[in-house]
N, CA, C and O atoms as a DFTB+ gen file, in Angstrom:
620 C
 N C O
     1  1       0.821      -1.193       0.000
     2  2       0.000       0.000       0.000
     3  2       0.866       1.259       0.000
     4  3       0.710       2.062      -0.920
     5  1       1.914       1.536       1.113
     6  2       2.872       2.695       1.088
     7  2       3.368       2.915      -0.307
     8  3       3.121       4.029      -0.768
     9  1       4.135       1.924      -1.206
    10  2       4.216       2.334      -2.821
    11  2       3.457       2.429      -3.528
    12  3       3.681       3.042      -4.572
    13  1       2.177       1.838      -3.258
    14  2       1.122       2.084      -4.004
    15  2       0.534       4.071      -4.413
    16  3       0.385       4.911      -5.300
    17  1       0.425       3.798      -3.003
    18  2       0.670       6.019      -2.355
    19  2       1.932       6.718      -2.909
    20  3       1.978       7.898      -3.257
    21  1       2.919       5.859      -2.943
    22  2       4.110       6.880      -3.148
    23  2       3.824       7.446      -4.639
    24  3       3.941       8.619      -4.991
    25  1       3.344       6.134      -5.587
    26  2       3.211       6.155      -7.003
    27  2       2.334       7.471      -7.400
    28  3       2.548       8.438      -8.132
    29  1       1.292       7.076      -6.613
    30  2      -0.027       8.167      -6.585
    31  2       0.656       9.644      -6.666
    32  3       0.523      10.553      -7.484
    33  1       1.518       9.501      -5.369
    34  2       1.889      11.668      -5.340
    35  2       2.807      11.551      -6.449
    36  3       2.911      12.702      -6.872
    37  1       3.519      10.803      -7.140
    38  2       4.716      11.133      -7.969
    39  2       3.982      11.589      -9.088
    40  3       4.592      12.367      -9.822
    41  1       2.578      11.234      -9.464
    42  2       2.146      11.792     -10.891
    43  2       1.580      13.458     -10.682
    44  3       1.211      14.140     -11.639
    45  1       1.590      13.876      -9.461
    46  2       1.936      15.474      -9.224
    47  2       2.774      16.035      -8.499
    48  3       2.680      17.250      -8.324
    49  1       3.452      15.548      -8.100
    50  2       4.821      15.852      -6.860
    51  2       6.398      16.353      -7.833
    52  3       6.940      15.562      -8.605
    53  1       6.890      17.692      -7.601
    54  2       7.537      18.943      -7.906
    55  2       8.731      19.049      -7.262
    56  3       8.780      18.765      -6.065
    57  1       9.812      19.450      -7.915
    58  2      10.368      19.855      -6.961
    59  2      10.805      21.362      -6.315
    60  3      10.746      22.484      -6.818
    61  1      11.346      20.831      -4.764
    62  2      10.803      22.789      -4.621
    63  2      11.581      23.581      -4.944
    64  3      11.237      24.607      -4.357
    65  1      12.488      23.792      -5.550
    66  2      13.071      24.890      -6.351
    67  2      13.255      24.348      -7.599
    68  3      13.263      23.173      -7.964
    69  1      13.444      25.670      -8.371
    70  2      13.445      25.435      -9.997
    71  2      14.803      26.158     -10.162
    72  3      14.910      27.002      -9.272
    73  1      15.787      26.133     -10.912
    74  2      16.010      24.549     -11.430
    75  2      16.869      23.730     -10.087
    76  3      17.668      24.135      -9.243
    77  1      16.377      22.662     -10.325
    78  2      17.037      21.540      -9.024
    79  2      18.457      21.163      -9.225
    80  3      18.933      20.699     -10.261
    81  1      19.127      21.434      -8.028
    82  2      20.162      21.122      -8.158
    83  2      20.744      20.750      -6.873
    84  3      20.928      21.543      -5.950
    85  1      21.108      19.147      -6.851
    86  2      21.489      18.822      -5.482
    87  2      22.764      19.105      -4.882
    88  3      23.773      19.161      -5.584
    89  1      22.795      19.265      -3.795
    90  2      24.401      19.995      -2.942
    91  2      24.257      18.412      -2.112
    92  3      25.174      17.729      -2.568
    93  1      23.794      17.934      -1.515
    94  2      24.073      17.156      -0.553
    95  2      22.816      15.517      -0.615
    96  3      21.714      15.404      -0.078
    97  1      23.407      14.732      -1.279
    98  2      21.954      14.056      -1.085
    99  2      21.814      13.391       0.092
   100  3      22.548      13.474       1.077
   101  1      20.532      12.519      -0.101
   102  2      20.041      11.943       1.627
   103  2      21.257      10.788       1.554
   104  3      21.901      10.185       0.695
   105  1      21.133      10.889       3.260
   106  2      22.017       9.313       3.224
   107  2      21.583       9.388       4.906
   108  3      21.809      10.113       5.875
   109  1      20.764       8.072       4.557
   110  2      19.968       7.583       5.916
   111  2      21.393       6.764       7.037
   112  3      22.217       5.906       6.720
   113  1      21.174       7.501       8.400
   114  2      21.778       6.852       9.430
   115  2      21.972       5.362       9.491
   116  3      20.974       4.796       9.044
   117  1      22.668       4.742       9.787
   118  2      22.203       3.322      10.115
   119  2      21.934       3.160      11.311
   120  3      21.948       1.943      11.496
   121  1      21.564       3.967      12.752
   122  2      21.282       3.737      13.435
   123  2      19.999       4.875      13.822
   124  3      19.974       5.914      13.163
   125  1      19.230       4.715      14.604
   126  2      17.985       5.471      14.969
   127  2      18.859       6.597      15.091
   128  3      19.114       7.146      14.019
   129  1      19.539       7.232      16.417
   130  2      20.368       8.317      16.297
   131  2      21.852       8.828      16.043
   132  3      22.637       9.612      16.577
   133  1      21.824       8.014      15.000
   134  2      23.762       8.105      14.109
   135  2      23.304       8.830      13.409
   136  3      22.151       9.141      13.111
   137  1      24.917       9.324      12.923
   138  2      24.981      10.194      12.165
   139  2      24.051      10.163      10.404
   140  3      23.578       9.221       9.767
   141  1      24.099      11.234      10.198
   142  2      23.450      10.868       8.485
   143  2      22.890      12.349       8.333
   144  3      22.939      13.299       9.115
   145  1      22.396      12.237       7.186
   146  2      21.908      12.852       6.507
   147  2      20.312      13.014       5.718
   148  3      20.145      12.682       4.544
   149  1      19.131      13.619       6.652
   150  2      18.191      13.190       7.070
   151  2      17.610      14.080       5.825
   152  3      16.460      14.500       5.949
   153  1      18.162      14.317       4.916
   154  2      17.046      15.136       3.763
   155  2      18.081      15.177       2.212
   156  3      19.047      14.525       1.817
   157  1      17.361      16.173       1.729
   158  2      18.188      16.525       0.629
   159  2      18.672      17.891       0.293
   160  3      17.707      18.634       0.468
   161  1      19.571      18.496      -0.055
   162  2      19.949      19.668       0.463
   163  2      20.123      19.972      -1.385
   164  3      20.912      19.418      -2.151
   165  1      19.176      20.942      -1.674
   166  2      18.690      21.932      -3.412
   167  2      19.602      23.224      -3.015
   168  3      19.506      23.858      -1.964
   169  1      20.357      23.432      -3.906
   170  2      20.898      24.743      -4.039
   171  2      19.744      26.066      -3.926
   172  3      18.579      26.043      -4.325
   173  1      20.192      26.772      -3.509
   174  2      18.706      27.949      -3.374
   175  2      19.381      29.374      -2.571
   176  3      19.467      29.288      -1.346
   177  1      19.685      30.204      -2.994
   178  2      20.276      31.665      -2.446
   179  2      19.203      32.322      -1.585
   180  3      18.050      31.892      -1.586
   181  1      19.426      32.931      -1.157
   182  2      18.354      33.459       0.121
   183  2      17.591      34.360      -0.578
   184  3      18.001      35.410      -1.074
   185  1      15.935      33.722      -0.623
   186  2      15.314      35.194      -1.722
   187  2      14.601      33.736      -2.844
   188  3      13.521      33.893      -3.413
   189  1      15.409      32.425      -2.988
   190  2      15.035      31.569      -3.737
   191  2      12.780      31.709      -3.623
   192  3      12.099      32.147      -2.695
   193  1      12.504      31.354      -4.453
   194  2      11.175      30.505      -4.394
   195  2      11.101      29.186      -3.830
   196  3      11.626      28.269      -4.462
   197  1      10.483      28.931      -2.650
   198  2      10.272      27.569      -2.833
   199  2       8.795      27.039      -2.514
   200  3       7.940      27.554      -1.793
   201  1       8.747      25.833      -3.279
   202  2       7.402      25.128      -3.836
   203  2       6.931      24.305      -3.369
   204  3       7.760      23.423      -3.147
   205  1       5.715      23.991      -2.974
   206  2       5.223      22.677      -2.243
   207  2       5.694      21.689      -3.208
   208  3       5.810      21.993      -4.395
   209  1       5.962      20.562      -2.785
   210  2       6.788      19.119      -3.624
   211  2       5.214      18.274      -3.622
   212  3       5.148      17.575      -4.632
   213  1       4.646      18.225      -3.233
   214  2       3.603      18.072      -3.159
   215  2       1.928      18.727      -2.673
   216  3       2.063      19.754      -2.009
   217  1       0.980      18.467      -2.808
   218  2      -0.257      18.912      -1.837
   219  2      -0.224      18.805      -0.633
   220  3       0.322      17.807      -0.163
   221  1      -0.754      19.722       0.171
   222  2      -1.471      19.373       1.279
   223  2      -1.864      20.453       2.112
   224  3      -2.300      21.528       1.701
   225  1      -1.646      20.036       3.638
   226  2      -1.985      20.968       4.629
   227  2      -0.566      21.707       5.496
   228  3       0.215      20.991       6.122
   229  1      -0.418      23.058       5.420
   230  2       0.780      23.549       6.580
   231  2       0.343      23.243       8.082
   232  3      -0.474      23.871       8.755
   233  1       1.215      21.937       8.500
   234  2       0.749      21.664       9.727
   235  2       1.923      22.339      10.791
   236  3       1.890      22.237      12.017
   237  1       3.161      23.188       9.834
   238  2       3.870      23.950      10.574
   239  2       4.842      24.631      10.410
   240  3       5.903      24.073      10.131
   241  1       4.769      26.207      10.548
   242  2       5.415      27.189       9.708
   243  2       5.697      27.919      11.586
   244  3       4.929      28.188      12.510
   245  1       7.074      27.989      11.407
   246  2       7.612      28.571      12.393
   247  2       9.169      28.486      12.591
   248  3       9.890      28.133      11.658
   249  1       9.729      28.853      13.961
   250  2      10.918      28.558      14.115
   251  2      11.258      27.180      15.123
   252  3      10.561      26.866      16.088
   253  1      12.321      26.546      14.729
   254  2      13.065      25.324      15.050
   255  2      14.466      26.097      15.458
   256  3      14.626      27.175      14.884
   257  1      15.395      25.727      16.284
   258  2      16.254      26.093      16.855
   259  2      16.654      27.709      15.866
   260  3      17.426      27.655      14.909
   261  1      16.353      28.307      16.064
   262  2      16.327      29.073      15.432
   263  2      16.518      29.686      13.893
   264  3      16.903      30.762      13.436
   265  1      15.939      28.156      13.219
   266  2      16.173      28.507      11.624
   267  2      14.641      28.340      11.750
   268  3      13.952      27.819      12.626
   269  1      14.330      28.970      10.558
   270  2      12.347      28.705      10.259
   271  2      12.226      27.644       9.127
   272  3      12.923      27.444       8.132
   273  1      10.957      26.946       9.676
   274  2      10.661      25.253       8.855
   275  2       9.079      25.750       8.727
   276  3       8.327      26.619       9.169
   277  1       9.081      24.531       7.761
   278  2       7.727      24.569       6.758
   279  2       7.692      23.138       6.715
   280  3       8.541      22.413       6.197
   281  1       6.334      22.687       7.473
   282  2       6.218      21.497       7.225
   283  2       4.533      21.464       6.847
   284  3       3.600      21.971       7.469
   285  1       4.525      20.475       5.280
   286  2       3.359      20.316       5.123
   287  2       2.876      18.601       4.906
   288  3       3.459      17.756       4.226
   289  1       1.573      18.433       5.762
   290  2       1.319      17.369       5.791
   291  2       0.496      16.752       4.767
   292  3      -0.457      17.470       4.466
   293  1       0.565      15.425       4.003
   294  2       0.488      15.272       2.763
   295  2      -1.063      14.089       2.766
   296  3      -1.102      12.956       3.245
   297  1      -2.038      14.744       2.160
   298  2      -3.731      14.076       2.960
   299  2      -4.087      12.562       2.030
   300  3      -3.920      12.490       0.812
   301  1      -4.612      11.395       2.912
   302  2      -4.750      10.897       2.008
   303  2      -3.675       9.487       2.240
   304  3      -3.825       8.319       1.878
   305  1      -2.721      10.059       2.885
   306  2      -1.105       9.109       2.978
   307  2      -1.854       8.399       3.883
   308  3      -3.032       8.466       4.234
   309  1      -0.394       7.307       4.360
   310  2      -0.628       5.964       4.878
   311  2      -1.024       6.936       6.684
   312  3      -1.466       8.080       6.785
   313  1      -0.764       6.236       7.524
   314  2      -1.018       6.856       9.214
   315  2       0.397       5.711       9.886
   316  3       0.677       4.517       9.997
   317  1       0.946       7.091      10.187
   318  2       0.727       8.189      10.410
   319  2       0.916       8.900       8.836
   320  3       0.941       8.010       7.985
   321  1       1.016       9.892       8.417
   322  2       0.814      10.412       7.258
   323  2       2.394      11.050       6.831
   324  3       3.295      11.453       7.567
   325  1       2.321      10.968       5.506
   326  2       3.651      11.387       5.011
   327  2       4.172      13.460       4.978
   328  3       3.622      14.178       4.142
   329  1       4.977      13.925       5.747
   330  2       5.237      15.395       5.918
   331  2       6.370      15.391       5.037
   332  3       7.234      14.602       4.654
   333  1       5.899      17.017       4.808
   334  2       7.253      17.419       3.440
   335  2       8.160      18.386       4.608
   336  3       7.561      18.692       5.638
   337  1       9.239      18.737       4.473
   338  2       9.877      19.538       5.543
   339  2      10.817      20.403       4.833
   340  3      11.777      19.966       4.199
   341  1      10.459      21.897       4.975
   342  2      11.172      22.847       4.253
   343  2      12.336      23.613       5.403
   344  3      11.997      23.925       6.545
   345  1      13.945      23.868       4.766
   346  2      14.313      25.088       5.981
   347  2      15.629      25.369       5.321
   348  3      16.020      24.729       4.345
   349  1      16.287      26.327       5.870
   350  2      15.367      27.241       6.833
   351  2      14.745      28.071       5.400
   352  3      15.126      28.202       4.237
   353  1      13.511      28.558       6.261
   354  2      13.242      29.318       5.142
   355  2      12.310      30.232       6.351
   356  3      12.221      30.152       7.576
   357  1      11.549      31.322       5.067
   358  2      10.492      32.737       5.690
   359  2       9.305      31.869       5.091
   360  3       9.517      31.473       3.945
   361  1       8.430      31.604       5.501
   362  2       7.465      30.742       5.344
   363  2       6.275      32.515       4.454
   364  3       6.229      33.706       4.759
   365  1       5.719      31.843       3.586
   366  2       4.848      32.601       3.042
   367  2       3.076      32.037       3.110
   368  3       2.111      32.470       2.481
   369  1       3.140      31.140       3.933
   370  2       1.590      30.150       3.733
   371  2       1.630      30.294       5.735
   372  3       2.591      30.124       6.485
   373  1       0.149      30.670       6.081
   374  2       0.483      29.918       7.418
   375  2      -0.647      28.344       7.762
   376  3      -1.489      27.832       7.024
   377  1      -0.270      28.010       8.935
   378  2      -0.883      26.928       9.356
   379  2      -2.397      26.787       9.672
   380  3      -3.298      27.342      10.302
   381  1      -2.102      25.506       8.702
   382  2      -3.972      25.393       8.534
   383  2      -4.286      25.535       7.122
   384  3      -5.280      25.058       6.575
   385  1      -3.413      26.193       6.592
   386  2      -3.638      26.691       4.956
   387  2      -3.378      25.183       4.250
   388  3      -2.624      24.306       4.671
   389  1      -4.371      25.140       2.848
   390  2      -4.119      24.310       1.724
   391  2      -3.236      24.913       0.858
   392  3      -3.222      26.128       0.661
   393  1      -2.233      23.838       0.142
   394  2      -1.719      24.204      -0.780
   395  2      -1.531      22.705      -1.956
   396  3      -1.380      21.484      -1.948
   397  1      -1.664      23.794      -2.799
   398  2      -1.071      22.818      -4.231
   399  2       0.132      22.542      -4.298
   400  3       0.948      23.263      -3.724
   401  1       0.579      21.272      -5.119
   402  2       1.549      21.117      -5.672
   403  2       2.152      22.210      -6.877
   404  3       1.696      22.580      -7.959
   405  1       3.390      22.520      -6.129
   406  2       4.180      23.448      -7.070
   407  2       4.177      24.886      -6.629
   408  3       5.087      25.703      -6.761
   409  1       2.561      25.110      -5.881
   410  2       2.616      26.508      -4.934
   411  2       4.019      26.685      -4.334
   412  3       4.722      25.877      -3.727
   413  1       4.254      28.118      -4.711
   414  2       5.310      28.798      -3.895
   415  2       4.675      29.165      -2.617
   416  3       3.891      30.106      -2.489
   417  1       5.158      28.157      -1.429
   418  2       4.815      28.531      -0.085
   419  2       5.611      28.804       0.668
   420  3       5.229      28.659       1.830
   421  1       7.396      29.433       0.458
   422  2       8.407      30.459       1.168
   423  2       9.708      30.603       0.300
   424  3      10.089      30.031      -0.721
   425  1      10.133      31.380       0.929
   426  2      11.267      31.498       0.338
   427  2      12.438      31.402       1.167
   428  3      12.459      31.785       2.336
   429  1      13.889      30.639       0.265
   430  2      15.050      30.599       0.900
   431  2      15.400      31.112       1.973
   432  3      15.060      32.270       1.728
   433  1      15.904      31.153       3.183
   434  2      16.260      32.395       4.446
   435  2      17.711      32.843       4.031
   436  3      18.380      32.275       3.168
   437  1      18.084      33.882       4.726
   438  2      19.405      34.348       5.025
   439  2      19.499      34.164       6.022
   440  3      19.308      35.097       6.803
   441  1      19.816      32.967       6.472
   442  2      20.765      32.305       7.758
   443  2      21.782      31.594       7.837
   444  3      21.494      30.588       7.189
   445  1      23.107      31.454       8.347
   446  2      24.419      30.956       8.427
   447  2      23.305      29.301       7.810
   448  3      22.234      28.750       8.062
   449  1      24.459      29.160       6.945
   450  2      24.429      27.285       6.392
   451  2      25.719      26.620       6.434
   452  3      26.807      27.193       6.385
   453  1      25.510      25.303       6.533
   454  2      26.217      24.624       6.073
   455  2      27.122      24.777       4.798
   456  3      28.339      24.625       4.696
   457  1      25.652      25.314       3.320
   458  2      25.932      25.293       2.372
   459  2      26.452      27.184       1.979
   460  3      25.683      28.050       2.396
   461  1      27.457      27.532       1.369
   462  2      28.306      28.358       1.318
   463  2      27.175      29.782       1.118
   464  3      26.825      30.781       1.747
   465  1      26.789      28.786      -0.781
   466  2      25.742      30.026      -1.255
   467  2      24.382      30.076      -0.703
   468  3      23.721      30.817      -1.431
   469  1      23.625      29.585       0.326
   470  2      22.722      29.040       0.454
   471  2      22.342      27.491      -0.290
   472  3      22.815      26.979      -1.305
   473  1      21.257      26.978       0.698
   474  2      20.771      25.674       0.154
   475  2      19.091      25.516       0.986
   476  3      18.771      26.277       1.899
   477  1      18.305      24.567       0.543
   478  2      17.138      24.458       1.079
   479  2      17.423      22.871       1.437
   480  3      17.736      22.023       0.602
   481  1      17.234      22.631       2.956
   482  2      17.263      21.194       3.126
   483  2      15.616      20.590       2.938
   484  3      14.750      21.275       3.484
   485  1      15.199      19.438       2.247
   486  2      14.109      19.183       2.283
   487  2      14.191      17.696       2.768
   488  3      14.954      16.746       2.593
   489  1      13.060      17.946       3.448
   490  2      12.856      16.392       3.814
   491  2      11.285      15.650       3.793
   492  3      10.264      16.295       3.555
   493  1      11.302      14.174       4.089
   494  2      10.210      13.332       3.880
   495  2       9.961      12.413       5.136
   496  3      10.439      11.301       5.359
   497  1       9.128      13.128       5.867
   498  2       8.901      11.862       7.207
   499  2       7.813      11.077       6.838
   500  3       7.068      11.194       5.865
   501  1       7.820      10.202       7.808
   502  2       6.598       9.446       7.718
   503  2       6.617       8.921       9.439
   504  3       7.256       7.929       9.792
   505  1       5.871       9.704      10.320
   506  2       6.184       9.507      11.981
   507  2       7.141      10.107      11.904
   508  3       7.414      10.996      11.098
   509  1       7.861       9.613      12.879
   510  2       9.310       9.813      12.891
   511  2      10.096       9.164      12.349
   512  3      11.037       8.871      13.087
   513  1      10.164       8.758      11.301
   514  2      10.871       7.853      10.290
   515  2      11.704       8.902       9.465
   516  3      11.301      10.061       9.565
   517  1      12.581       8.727       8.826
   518  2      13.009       9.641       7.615
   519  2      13.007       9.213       6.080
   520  3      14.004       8.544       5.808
   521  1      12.343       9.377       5.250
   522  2      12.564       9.104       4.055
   523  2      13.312       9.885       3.120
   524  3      13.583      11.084       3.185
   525  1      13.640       8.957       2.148
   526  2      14.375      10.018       1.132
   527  2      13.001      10.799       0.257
   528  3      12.023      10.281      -0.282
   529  1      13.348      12.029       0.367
   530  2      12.154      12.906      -0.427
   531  2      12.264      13.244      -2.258
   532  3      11.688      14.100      -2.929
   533  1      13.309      12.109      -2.678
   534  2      13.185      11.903      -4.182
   535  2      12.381      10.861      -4.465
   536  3      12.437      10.408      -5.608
   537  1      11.510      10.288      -3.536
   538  2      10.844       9.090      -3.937
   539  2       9.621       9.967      -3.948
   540  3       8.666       9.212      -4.132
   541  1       9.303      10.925      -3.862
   542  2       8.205      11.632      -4.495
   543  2       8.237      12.173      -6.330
   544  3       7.402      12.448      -7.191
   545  1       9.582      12.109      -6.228
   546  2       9.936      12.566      -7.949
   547  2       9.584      11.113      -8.417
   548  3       8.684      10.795      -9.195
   549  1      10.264      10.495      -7.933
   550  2      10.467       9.145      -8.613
   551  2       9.138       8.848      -9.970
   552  3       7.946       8.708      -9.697
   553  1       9.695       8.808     -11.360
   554  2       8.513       8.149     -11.887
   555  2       8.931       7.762     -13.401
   556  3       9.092       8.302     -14.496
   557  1       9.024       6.182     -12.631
   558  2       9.216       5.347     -13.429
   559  2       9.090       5.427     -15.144
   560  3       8.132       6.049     -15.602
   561  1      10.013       4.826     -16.023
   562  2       8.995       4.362     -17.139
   563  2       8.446       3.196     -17.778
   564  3       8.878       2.050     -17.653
   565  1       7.723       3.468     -18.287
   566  2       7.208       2.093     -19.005
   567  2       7.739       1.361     -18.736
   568  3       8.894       1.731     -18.522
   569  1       7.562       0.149     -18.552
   570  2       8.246      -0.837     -18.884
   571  2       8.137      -1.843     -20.235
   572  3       7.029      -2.124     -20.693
   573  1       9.698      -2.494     -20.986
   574  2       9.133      -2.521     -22.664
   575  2      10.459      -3.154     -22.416
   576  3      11.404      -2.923     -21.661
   577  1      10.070      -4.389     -23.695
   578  2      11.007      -5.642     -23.755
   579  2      12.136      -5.637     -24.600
   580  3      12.163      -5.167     -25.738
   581  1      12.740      -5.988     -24.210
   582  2      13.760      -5.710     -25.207
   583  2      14.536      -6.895     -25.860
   584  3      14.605      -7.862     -25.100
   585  1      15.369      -7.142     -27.532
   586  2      15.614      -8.218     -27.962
   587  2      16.351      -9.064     -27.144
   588  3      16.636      -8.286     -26.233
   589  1      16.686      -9.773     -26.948
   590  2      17.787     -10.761     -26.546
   591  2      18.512     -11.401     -27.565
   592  3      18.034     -12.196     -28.374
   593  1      19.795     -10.995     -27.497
   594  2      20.655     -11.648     -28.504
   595  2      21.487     -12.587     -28.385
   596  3      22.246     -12.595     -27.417
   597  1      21.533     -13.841     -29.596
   598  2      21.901     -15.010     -29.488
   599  2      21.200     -16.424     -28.758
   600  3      21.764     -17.479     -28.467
   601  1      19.509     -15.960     -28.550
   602  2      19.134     -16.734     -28.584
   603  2      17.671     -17.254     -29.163
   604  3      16.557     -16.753     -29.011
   605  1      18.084     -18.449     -29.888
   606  2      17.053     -18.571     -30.558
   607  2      14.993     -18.496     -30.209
   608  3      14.294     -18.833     -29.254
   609  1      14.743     -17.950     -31.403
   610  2      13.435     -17.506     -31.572
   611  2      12.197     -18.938     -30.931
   612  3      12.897     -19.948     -30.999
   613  1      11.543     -19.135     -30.683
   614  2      10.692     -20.483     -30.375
   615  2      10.241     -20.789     -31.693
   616  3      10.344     -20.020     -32.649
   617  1       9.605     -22.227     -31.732
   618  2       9.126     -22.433     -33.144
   619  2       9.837     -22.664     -34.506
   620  3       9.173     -22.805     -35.533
């Protein structure tokens, strides 16, 4: 059922800055609290646009240790339900608000980063789980057969 859902948001799920460009990709802990890399980190200068990656509800636009996050919860998902997680950023949507996929709901912050020129870390929970948040891009193609050579035809 969870890929079944994942499939579902990928035929409208965006990514939140245009044009995408990754600085840091995910790389899940191997332990509950080891080290890693709990999102994906999009190039984005302070002032960037950024876009809901998907639909839903802002279940939270505020400050986190003192950078500001955007988290929107995605309706419809498995339970507990799948959250998109924006930061830091100036949140432009507040809580409680609907948004579309692709809506610009904040923009980049000017706050000390990691990343030199700025970056937007995004992430994909599900509970407290962490997912990688390219499995919302993710979308497949067709699938289509292809010859095999050197071996004979049936018949």
């Amino acid at each position: 059922m969870y890929r079944a859902l994942l499939l579902a948001l990928t035929a409208t799920a965006t990514w939140p800055v245009i044009p995408p460009a990754i600085i840091h990709p995910w790389a899940p802990p191997a332990t509950r609290y080891g080290p890693g890399h709990r999102g994906v980190d999009l190039a984005a200068p302070p002032g960037t646009p950024v876009r809901a990656a998907a639909a839903g509800r802002v279940t939270f636009a505020g400050q986190v240790a003192g950078q500001g996050v955007l988290t929107i919860t995605l309706p419809g998902t498995t339970s507990p339900p799948l959250r998109t997680t924006y930061e830091p950023v100036r949140a432009l949507v507040r809580e409680g608000a609907e948004v579309a996929a692709d809506q610009v709901v904040a923009t980049a912050a000017d706050t000390p980063s990691h990343c030199p020129d700025g970056c937007l870390h995004w992430g994909l929970l599900r509970g407290d789980i962490y997912l990688n948040p390219l499995l919302l891009l993710h979308r497949g193609a067709p699938s289509r057969l292809l010859p095999v050579v050197g071996v004979p035809e049936p018949g």
